[in-house]
PDB file of C-alpha atoms in Angstrom:
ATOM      1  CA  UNK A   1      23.491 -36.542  -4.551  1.00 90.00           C
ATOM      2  CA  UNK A   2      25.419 -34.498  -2.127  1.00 94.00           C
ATOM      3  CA  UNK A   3      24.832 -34.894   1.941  1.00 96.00           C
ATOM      4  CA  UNK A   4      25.536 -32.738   4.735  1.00 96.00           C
ATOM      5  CA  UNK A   5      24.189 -31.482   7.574  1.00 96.00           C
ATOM      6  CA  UNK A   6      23.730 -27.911   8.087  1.00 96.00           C
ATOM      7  CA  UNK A   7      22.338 -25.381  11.148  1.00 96.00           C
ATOM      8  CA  UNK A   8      19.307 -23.866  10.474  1.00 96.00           C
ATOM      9  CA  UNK A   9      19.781 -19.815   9.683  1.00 95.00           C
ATOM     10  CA  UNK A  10      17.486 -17.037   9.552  1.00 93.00           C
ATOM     11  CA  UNK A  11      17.434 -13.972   7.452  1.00 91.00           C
ATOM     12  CA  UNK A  12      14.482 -11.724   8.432  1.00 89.00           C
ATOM     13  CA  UNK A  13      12.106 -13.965   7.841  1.00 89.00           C
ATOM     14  CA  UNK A  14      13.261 -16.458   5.856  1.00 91.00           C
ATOM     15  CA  UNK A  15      14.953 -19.856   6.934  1.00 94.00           C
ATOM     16  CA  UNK A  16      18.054 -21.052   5.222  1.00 95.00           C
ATOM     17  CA  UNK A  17      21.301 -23.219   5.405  1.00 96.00           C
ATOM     18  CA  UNK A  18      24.422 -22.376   3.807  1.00 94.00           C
ATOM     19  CA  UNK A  19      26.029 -25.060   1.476  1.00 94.00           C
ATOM     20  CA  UNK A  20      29.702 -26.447   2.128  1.00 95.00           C
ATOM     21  CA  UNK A  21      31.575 -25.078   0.087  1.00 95.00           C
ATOM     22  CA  UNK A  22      32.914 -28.503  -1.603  1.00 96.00           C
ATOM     23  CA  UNK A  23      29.159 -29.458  -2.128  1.00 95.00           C
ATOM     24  CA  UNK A  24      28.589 -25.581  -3.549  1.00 95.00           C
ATOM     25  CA  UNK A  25      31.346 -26.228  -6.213  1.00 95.00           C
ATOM     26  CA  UNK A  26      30.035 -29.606  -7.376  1.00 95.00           C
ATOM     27  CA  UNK A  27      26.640 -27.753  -7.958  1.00 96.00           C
ATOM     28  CA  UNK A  28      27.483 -25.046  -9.467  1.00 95.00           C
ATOM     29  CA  UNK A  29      30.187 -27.273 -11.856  1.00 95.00           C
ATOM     30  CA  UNK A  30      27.147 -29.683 -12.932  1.00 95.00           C
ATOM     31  CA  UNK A  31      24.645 -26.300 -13.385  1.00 95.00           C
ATOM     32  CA  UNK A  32      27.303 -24.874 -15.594  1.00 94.00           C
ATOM     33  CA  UNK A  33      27.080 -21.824 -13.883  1.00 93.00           C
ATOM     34  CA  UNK A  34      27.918 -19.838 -10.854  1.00 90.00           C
ATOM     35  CA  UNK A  35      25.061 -17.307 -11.117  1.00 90.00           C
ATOM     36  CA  UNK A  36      21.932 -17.335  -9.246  1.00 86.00           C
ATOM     37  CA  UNK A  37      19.162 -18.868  -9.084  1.00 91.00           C
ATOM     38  CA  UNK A  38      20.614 -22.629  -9.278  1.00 94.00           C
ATOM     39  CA  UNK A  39      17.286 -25.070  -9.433  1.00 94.00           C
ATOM     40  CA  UNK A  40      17.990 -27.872  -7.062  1.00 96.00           C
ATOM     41  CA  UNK A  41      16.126 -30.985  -6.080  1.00 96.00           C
ATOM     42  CA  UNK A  42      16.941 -33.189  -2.558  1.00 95.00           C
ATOM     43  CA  UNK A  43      15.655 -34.096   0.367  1.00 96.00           C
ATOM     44  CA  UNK A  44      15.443 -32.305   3.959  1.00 95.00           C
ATOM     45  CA  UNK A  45      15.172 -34.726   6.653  1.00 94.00           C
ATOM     46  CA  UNK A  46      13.998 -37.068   4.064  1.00 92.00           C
ATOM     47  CA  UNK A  47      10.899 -34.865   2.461  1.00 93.00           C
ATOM     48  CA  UNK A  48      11.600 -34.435  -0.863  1.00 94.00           C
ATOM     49  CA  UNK A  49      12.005 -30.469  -2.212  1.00 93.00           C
ATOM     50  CA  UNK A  50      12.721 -28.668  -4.991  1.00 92.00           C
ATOM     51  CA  UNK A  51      13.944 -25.531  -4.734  1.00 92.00           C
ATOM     52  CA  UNK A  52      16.622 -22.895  -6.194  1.00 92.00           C
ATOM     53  CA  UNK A  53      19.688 -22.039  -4.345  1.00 93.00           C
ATOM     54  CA  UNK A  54      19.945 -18.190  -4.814  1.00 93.00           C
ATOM     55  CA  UNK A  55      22.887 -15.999  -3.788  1.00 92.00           C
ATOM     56  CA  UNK A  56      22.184 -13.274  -1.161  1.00 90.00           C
ATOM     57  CA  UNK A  57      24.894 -10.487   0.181  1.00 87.00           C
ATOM     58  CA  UNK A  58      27.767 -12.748  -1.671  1.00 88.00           C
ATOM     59  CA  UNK A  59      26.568 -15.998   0.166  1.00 91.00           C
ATOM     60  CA  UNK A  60      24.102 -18.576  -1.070  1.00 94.00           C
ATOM     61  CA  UNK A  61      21.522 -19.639   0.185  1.00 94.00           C
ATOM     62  CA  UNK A  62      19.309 -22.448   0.711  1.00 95.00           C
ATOM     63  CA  UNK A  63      16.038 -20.817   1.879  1.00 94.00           C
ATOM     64  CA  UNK A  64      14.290 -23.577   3.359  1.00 94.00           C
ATOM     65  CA  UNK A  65       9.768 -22.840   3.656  1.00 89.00           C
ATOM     66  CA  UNK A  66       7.631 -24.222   5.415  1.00 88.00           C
ATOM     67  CA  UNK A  67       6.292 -26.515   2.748  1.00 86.00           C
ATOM     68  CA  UNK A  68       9.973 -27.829   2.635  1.00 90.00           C
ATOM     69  CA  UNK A  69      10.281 -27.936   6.575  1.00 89.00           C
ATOM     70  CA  UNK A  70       7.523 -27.721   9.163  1.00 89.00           C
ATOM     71  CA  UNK A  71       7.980 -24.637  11.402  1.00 89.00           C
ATOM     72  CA  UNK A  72      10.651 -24.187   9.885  1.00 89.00           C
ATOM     73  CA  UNK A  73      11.349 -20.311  11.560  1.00 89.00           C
ATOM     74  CA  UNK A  74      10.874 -21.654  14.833  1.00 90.00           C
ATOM     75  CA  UNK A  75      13.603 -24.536  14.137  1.00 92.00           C
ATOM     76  CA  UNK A  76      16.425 -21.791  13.960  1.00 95.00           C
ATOM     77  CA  UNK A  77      19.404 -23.750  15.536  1.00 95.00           C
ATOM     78  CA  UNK A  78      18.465 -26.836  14.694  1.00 95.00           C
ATOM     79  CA  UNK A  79      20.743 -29.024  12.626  1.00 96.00           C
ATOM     80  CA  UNK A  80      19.503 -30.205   9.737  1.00 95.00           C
ATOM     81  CA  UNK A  81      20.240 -33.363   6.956  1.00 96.00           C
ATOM     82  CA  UNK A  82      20.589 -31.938   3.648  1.00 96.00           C
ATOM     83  CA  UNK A  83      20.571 -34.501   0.536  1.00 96.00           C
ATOM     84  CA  UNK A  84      21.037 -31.983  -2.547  1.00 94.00           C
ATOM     85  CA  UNK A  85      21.594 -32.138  -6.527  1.00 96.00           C
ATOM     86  CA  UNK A  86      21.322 -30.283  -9.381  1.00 96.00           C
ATOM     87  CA  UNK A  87      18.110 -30.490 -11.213  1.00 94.00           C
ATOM     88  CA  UNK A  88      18.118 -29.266 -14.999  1.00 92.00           C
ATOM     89  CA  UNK A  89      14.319 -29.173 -15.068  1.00 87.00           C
ATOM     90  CA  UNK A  90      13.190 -25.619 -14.912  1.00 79.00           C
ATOM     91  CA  UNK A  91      10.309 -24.595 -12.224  1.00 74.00           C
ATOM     92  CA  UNK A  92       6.944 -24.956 -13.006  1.00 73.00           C
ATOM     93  CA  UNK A  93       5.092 -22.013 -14.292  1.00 69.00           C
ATOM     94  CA  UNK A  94       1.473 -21.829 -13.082  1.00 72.00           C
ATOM     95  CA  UNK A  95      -0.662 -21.369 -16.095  1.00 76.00           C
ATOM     96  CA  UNK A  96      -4.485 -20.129 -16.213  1.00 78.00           C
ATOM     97  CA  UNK A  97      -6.562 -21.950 -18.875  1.00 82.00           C
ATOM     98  CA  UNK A  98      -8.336 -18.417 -19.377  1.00 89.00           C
ATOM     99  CA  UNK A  99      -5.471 -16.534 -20.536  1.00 92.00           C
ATOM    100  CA  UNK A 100      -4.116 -19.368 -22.881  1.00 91.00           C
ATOM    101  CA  UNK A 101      -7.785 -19.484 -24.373  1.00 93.00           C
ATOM    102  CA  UNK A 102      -7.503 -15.440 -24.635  1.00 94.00           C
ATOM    103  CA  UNK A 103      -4.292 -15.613 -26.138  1.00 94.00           C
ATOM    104  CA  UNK A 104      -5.778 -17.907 -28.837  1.00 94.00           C
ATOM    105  CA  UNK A 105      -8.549 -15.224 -29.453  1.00 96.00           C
ATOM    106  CA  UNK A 106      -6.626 -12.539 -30.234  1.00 96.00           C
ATOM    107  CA  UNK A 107      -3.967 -13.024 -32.611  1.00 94.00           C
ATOM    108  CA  UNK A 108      -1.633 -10.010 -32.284  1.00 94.00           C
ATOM    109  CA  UNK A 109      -1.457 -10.508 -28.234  1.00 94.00           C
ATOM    110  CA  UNK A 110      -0.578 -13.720 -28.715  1.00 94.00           C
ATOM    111  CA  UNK A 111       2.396 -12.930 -30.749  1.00 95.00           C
ATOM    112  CA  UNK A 112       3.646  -9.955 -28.816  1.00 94.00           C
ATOM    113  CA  UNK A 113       3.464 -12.565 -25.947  1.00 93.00           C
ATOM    114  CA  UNK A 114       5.690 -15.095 -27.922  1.00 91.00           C
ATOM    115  CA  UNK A 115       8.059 -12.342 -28.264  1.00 93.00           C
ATOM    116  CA  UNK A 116       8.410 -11.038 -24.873  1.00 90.00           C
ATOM    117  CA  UNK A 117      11.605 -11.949 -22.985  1.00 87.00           C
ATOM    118  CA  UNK A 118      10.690 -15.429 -20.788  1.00 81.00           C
ATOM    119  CA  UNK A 119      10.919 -13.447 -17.697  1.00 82.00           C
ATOM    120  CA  UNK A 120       8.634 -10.811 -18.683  1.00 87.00           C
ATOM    121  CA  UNK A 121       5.806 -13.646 -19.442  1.00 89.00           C
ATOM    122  CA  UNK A 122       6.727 -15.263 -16.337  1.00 86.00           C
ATOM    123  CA  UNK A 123       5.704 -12.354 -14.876  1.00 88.00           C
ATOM    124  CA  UNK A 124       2.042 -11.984 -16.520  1.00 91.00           C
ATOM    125  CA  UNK A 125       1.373 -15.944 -16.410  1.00 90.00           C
ATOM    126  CA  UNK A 126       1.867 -15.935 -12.577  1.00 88.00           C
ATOM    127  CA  UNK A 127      -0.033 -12.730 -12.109  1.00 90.00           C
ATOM    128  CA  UNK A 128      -2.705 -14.461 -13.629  1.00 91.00           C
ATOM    129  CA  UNK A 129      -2.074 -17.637 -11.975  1.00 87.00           C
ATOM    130  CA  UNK A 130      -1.903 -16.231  -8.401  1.00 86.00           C
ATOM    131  CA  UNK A 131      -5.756 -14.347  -8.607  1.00 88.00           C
ATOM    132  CA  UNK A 132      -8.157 -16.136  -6.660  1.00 87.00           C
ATOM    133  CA  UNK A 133     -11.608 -14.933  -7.643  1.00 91.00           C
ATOM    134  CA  UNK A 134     -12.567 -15.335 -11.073  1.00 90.00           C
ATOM    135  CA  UNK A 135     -13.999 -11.962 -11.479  1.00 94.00           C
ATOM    136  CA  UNK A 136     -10.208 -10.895 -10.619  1.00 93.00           C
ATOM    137  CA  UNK A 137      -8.729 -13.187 -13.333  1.00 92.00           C
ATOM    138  CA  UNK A 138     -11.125 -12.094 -15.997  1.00 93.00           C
ATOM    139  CA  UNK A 139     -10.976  -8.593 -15.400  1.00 94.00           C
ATOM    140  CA  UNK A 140      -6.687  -9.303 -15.455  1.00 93.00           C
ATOM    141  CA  UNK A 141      -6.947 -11.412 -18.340  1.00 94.00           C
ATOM    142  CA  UNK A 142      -8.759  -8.530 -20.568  1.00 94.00           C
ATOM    143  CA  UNK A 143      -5.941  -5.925 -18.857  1.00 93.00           C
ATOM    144  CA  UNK A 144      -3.180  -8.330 -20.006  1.00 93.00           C
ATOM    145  CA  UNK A 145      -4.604  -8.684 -23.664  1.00 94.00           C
ATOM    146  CA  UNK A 146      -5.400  -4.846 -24.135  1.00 93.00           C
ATOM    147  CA  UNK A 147      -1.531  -4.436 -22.725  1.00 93.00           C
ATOM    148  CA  UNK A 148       0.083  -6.474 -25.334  1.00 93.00           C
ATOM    149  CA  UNK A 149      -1.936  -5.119 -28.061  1.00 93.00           C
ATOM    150  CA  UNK A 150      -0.502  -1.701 -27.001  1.00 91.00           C
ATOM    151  CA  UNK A 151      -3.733  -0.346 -25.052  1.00 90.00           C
ATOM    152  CA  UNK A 152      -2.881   0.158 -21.454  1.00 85.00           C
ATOM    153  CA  UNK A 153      -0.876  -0.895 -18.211  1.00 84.00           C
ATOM    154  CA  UNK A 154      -0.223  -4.160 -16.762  1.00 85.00           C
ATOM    155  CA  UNK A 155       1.816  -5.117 -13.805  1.00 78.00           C
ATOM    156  CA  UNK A 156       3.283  -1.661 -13.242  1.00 78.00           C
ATOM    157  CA  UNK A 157       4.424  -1.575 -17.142  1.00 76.00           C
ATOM    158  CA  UNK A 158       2.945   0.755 -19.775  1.00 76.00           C
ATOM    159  CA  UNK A 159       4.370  -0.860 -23.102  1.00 75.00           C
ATOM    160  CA  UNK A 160       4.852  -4.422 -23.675  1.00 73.00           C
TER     161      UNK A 160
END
């Protein structure tokens, strides 16, 4: 586990601190890579997170939510303790029992689904996922089936 402290930035919006660059090396050497997104899991001021490290106009970043850090955007300045490592588990993907049950239903969906790259059904899953009323996710659900049997859009796309 790497510690440090680090001053609390702001980009826009978004909170973040910027990783030594020893610590940034030692990441990136036990990721086995020095692309973004890195998945990383720590603590900030002792709450646990997990989180990716991302790179943003050449720098990386540690965006750090309010989930992660309470009022986070109005701690800018504030200096931080950072307790950070590597974590080879991927993120969770939000999954809707309704489109796995669909997906069972209808055979050729299910394997132009299997087939798509990860990212593209990362994208559909957490569509789905992030719908609130259930007259929105079953309406989706029959768009997203239709699309990957070749019979309309979904999420901006025309062909699967």
């Amino acid at each position: 586990m790497e510690k440090f402290r680090a001053v609390l930035k702001i980009i826009g919006i978004n909170p973040y601190v910027s990783l030594p660059p020893q610590v940034l090396v030692r990441i990136c050497k036990a990721a086995g890579k020095e692309k973004s997104p890195i998945r990383v899991k720590g603590h900030i001021n002792d709450q646990p997170f997990q989180q990716n490290l991302v790179r943003y106009l050449g720098e990386w970043h540690l965006y750090i939510n309010t989930t992660i850090l309470p009022h986070s955007p109005k701690r800018i300045g504030e200096s931080i303790r950072v307790e950070l490592s590597f974590d080879p588990e991927p993120a969770p993907v939000p999954e809707h029992h309704g489109f796995n049950a669909a997906l069972s239903k209808h055979p050729l969906a299910s394997k132009v689904f299997r087939q798509l790259p990860a990212s593209r059904r990362k994208e559909i899953v957490r569509y789905i996922a992030a719908l609130k009323s259930e007259k929105s996710i079953e309406a989706n659900i029959i768009r997203a089936i239709n699309f990957l049997e070749g019979r309309g859009r979904f999420v901006g796309r025309d062909k699967p």
